[in-house]
Amino acid sequence: MTAEVTFTTGGRLQTQGLRVEVPHLEVTEADLVRILVGSLGLRDVERVELTGVRTFAEPAAPGSPDPAPRLRFVELSHVITDGMTTYPGMAAPAITVHQSWEQSRPHYARGTEFSLDRIEMLGQTGTYLDAPRHRYDGGTDLAGMPLERLADLPAVVVRTAGSGRRAVTEADLEPLTVAGHAVLLHTGGDRGWGTPEYSVDAPYLTGEAAALLVERGAALVGIDSVNLDDAVPGGERPAHTVLLAAGIPVVEHLTGLENLPPHGARFTAAPPRITAFGTFPVRAYAQVPYYEPHDHTRSAGWQPS
């Protein structure tokens, strides 16, 4: 692989043909950056850009067991807090106490108490899922969404973060297998979360790219940006229009996609079963397999493609 490192001091370091041992084949780009910086003992690092990366497994010794696969969980949702801003200009959630522990005591035996909390919010709060009803009068609501579209989906991560461009296009999707997959767009748009800049020139999916995902049978589409579409005031929303017409749910305001491998993760984002509702927050997460290597078993590595 080739690595270009920029330091806070203004200096730069570039390496070519570098090979680094990693603990498992599903290592992420963020993992690799940490391993690289640590193994070289670098300090004052501002940014690391990697190109020409591929993974491979060295052959295991004859008769040695394969490493046992395990799972780690990766959070992909923003935390919902009182008064937070999700989509600039929309009402913030209000979290209040409906009944405190103290107020509940007269209703129970001595030493027993409970709190009841209340939240008032729009469906478009935090990280949320859009069902077809969000776009279409009479479309499938949250209660009607099948779990096969929401839970334990094989994920494919499309990375455009750091590319300097906003649009995720057909060219980004063309080489990928997406049928039955959650297609997660890692654009880097979540860096501006909670700031006025979050909605300015935000990344998005083109209508043509959305049509390609429908044609190839994607199960779900998610993005770490303020909107799946280019949210021009008064403009069209072709990605929402095409995907939701095909019954493909949309998850917006994801975060942490840099912690997922390009493929191999399982994605879940299931909202409550609410009728006559088209959008609601989800706790989106992924399960990522990794391996606990045993003595004399194969080890994973990175080298230039």
XYZ file of C-alpha atoms in Angstrom:
305
model
C 0.000 0.000 0.000
C 0.964 3.658 -0.253
C 0.543 5.926 2.756
C 0.813 9.711 2.808
C 1.022 11.198 6.292
C 0.504 14.905 7.032
C 1.746 16.291 10.348
C 0.425 19.211 12.373
C 3.894 20.728 12.083
C 3.479 21.013 8.311
C 5.709 18.085 7.419
C 4.799 15.142 5.185
C 5.833 11.509 4.944
C 5.119 9.147 2.040
C 5.734 5.400 1.966
C 5.314 2.986 -0.947
C 5.140 -0.795 -1.047
C 4.461 -0.940 2.664
C 3.273 -4.188 4.271
C 1.695 -4.196 7.740
C 0.529 -7.155 9.818
C -3.042 -6.823 11.053
C -5.022 -8.971 13.507
C -7.804 -10.105 11.148
C -8.953 -9.881 7.541
C -11.898 -7.555 8.236
C -9.700 -4.749 9.574
C -11.101 -1.301 8.738
C -9.312 1.698 7.273
C -9.512 3.440 10.661
C -7.945 0.356 12.293
C -5.177 0.307 9.712
C -4.340 3.973 10.267
C -3.999 3.367 14.017
C -1.783 0.315 13.433
C 0.399 2.187 10.947
C 0.862 5.264 13.143
C 1.585 3.120 16.189
C 4.024 0.747 14.494
C 6.038 3.656 13.060
C 5.935 5.599 16.347
C 4.631 8.738 14.636
C 3.560 11.823 16.596
C 1.670 15.028 15.744
C -0.219 13.284 12.912
C -2.949 15.400 11.324
C -4.118 13.133 8.481
C -3.277 9.787 6.886
C -4.338 8.920 3.325
C -4.067 5.295 2.167
C -4.180 4.015 -1.411
C -3.538 0.717 -3.139
C -4.586 -1.342 -0.130
C -5.558 -5.014 -0.177
C -5.811 -7.765 2.414
C -4.474 -11.298 2.208
C -4.018 -14.255 4.545
C -0.755 -16.090 4.922
C -1.076 -19.887 4.721
C -1.567 -21.694 8.019
C 0.922 -24.301 9.156
C -0.111 -27.851 8.162
C -2.512 -29.354 10.680
C -3.088 -26.115 12.587
C -6.695 -25.039 13.362
C -8.352 -22.083 11.684
C -8.888 -19.045 13.926
C -12.308 -18.883 15.552
C -14.572 -16.097 14.200
C -16.121 -13.735 16.733
C -18.310 -10.629 16.450
C -17.865 -7.064 17.607
C -20.627 -4.449 17.591
C -20.172 -1.025 15.991
C -22.498 1.858 16.889
C -23.632 3.817 13.827
C -26.211 6.203 15.373
C -26.014 9.679 16.852
C -27.104 10.050 20.475
C -30.446 11.860 20.953
C -30.333 14.602 23.601
C -32.727 17.290 24.774
C -32.696 20.332 22.471
C -30.339 18.848 19.882
C -30.414 19.817 16.204
C -30.748 17.064 13.622
C -31.984 18.795 10.498
C -31.407 22.559 10.666
C -34.693 24.452 10.915
C -36.713 21.561 12.331
C -37.980 21.393 15.916
C -35.590 19.932 18.489
C -36.617 17.093 20.816
C -37.803 17.943 24.334
C -37.001 15.340 27.003
C -38.848 15.817 30.310
C -39.876 13.877 33.413
C -43.477 12.661 33.400
C -43.234 11.098 36.856
C -40.144 11.172 39.044
C -38.918 8.403 41.362
C -40.078 10.497 44.311
C -43.544 11.033 42.824
C -43.957 7.290 42.219
C -43.298 6.175 45.800
C -46.926 6.443 47.065
C -47.989 3.912 44.372
C -45.666 1.102 45.492
C -44.412 -0.745 48.541
C -41.779 0.927 50.701
C -38.410 1.064 48.934
C -39.898 0.581 45.457
C -39.865 3.465 42.955
C -39.816 4.049 39.201
C -39.363 6.977 36.839
C -41.506 7.670 33.766
C -39.857 9.860 31.149
C -41.388 11.739 28.246
C -39.998 12.814 24.879
C -41.645 15.088 22.328
C -39.962 14.988 18.943
C -40.319 14.784 15.194
C -39.778 11.447 13.496
C -36.787 13.113 11.820
C -34.634 13.145 14.964
C -31.141 11.712 15.324
C -30.374 8.788 13.040
C -33.682 7.732 11.476
C -35.259 5.446 8.924
C -37.629 6.545 6.147
C -40.374 4.125 5.086
C -42.265 4.607 1.790
C -45.027 6.511 3.639
C -42.563 9.358 4.215
C -42.655 10.106 0.478
C -45.944 8.604 -0.706
C -49.512 9.051 0.539
C -50.682 5.483 1.133
C -47.161 4.077 1.118
C -46.034 1.388 3.561
C -45.690 2.768 7.088
C -43.201 1.785 9.787
C -45.441 -1.002 11.104
C -45.625 -2.500 7.628
C -41.890 -2.655 6.948
C -40.699 -6.286 6.878
C -37.786 -7.146 9.159
C -36.004 -8.629 6.148
C -35.437 -5.021 5.012
C -34.245 -3.768 8.402
C -32.265 -6.357 10.351
C -29.131 -8.474 9.965
C -28.501 -7.337 6.397
C -25.145 -8.007 4.737
C -23.536 -4.596 4.311
C -21.456 -3.079 1.554
C -19.726 0.216 2.364
C -19.209 2.746 -0.442
C -16.407 5.146 0.468
C -16.194 8.637 -1.024
C -14.968 10.362 2.170
C -11.898 12.457 1.457
C -12.538 12.500 -2.305
C -13.399 16.205 -2.331
C -16.679 15.621 -4.173
C -20.247 15.642 -2.933
C -22.096 13.247 -5.211
C -22.098 9.462 -4.912
C -22.615 8.342 -8.500
C -23.252 5.265 -10.625
C -19.504 4.892 -11.131
C -19.021 4.423 -7.372
C -21.623 1.625 -7.326
C -20.983 -0.082 -10.660
C -18.427 -2.693 -9.486
C -20.305 -3.655 -6.302
C -22.653 -6.532 -5.465
C -25.654 -4.905 -3.786
C -28.536 -7.373 -4.193
C -30.065 -8.019 -0.771
C -27.492 -5.746 0.892
C -27.593 -2.629 3.033
C -25.667 -0.126 0.918
C -23.982 2.307 3.324
C -22.539 5.521 1.884
C -19.467 6.646 3.814
C -19.140 10.247 2.628
C -17.609 11.843 5.725
C -20.619 14.165 5.980
C -21.062 13.325 9.669
C -17.995 15.406 10.542
C -20.212 18.499 10.628
C -22.908 16.974 12.854
C -24.383 19.468 15.312
C -22.885 22.512 13.565
C -24.337 24.961 11.010
C -21.938 23.523 8.419
C -23.612 20.109 8.550
C -26.217 21.050 5.938
C -23.956 23.205 3.735
C -22.830 21.537 0.486
C -23.541 18.144 2.035
C -22.788 14.845 0.241
C -25.682 13.028 -1.455
C -26.690 10.172 -3.766
C -27.628 11.014 -7.354
C -30.976 9.955 -8.768
C -29.234 7.861 -11.424
C -27.245 6.022 -8.765
C -30.441 5.406 -6.774
C -32.077 3.939 -9.880
C -29.111 1.598 -10.298
C -29.540 0.380 -6.708
C -33.206 -0.347 -7.384
C -32.336 -2.201 -10.581
C -29.769 -4.338 -8.775
C -31.975 -5.185 -5.795
C -30.492 -3.289 -2.832
C -32.374 -3.983 0.416
C -31.657 -0.680 2.219
C -29.629 2.479 1.604
C -27.974 4.569 4.310
C -25.837 7.711 4.350
C -23.798 9.613 6.962
C -25.064 12.974 5.696
C -27.908 15.412 6.338
C -29.985 14.074 3.437
C -29.771 11.253 0.909
C -30.664 13.819 -1.773
C -29.062 17.103 -2.699
C -31.341 19.116 -0.396
C -31.766 22.216 -2.528
C -34.729 24.270 -1.164
C -37.723 23.640 -3.369
C -35.836 21.087 -5.433
C -36.591 17.517 -6.373
C -35.671 14.533 -4.226
C -34.933 11.866 -6.864
C -33.090 9.392 -4.609
C -35.921 9.293 -2.046
C -38.487 9.143 -4.837
C -36.930 6.181 -6.635
C -35.893 4.124 -3.608
C -39.069 4.525 -1.545
C -41.229 3.788 -4.589
C -39.437 0.439 -4.757
C -39.981 -0.236 -1.042
C -36.296 0.289 -0.205
C -35.967 2.037 3.189
C -33.547 4.922 3.674
C -31.444 5.612 6.770
C -30.045 9.137 7.166
C -27.594 10.742 9.624
C -25.481 7.642 10.151
C -22.079 8.040 11.789
C -18.967 5.932 12.349
C -18.964 4.207 8.955
C -15.170 4.500 8.869
C -15.179 1.709 11.459
C -16.744 -0.802 9.052
C -14.898 -2.916 6.480
C -15.962 -2.587 2.819
C -17.863 -5.859 3.146
C -18.443 -8.595 5.711
C -20.453 -6.623 8.313
C -24.144 -7.213 9.144
C -26.311 -4.084 9.488
C -29.459 -3.458 11.548
C -31.657 -0.341 11.809
C -35.152 -1.253 13.012
C -37.674 1.390 14.167
C -40.754 0.711 16.357
C -43.861 -0.737 14.675
C -45.905 2.483 14.473
C -48.904 2.825 12.174
C -49.532 5.949 10.082
C -45.900 7.028 10.584
C -43.252 7.244 7.875
C -40.042 8.134 9.740
C -38.627 7.325 13.171
C -35.241 7.191 14.952
C -33.319 3.911 14.970
C -30.348 2.550 16.851
C -28.323 1.599 13.818
C -25.448 -0.781 14.379
C -23.311 -3.364 12.640
C -21.832 -6.701 13.636
C -18.326 -7.165 12.304
C -16.561 -10.553 12.316
C -13.012 -10.772 13.551
C -10.645 -13.574 14.376
C -8.700 -14.523 17.466
C -5.533 -15.944 15.929
C -4.056 -19.072 17.521
C -0.385 -20.001 17.571
C 0.871 -21.221 14.188
C -2.301 -20.157 12.386
C -2.454 -17.825 9.454
C -2.163 -14.084 10.008
C -3.734 -11.297 8.024
C -1.745 -8.607 6.258
C -1.917 -5.592 3.953
C 0.205 -5.015 0.915
C 0.045 -2.915 -2.251
C -2.426 -3.929 -4.925
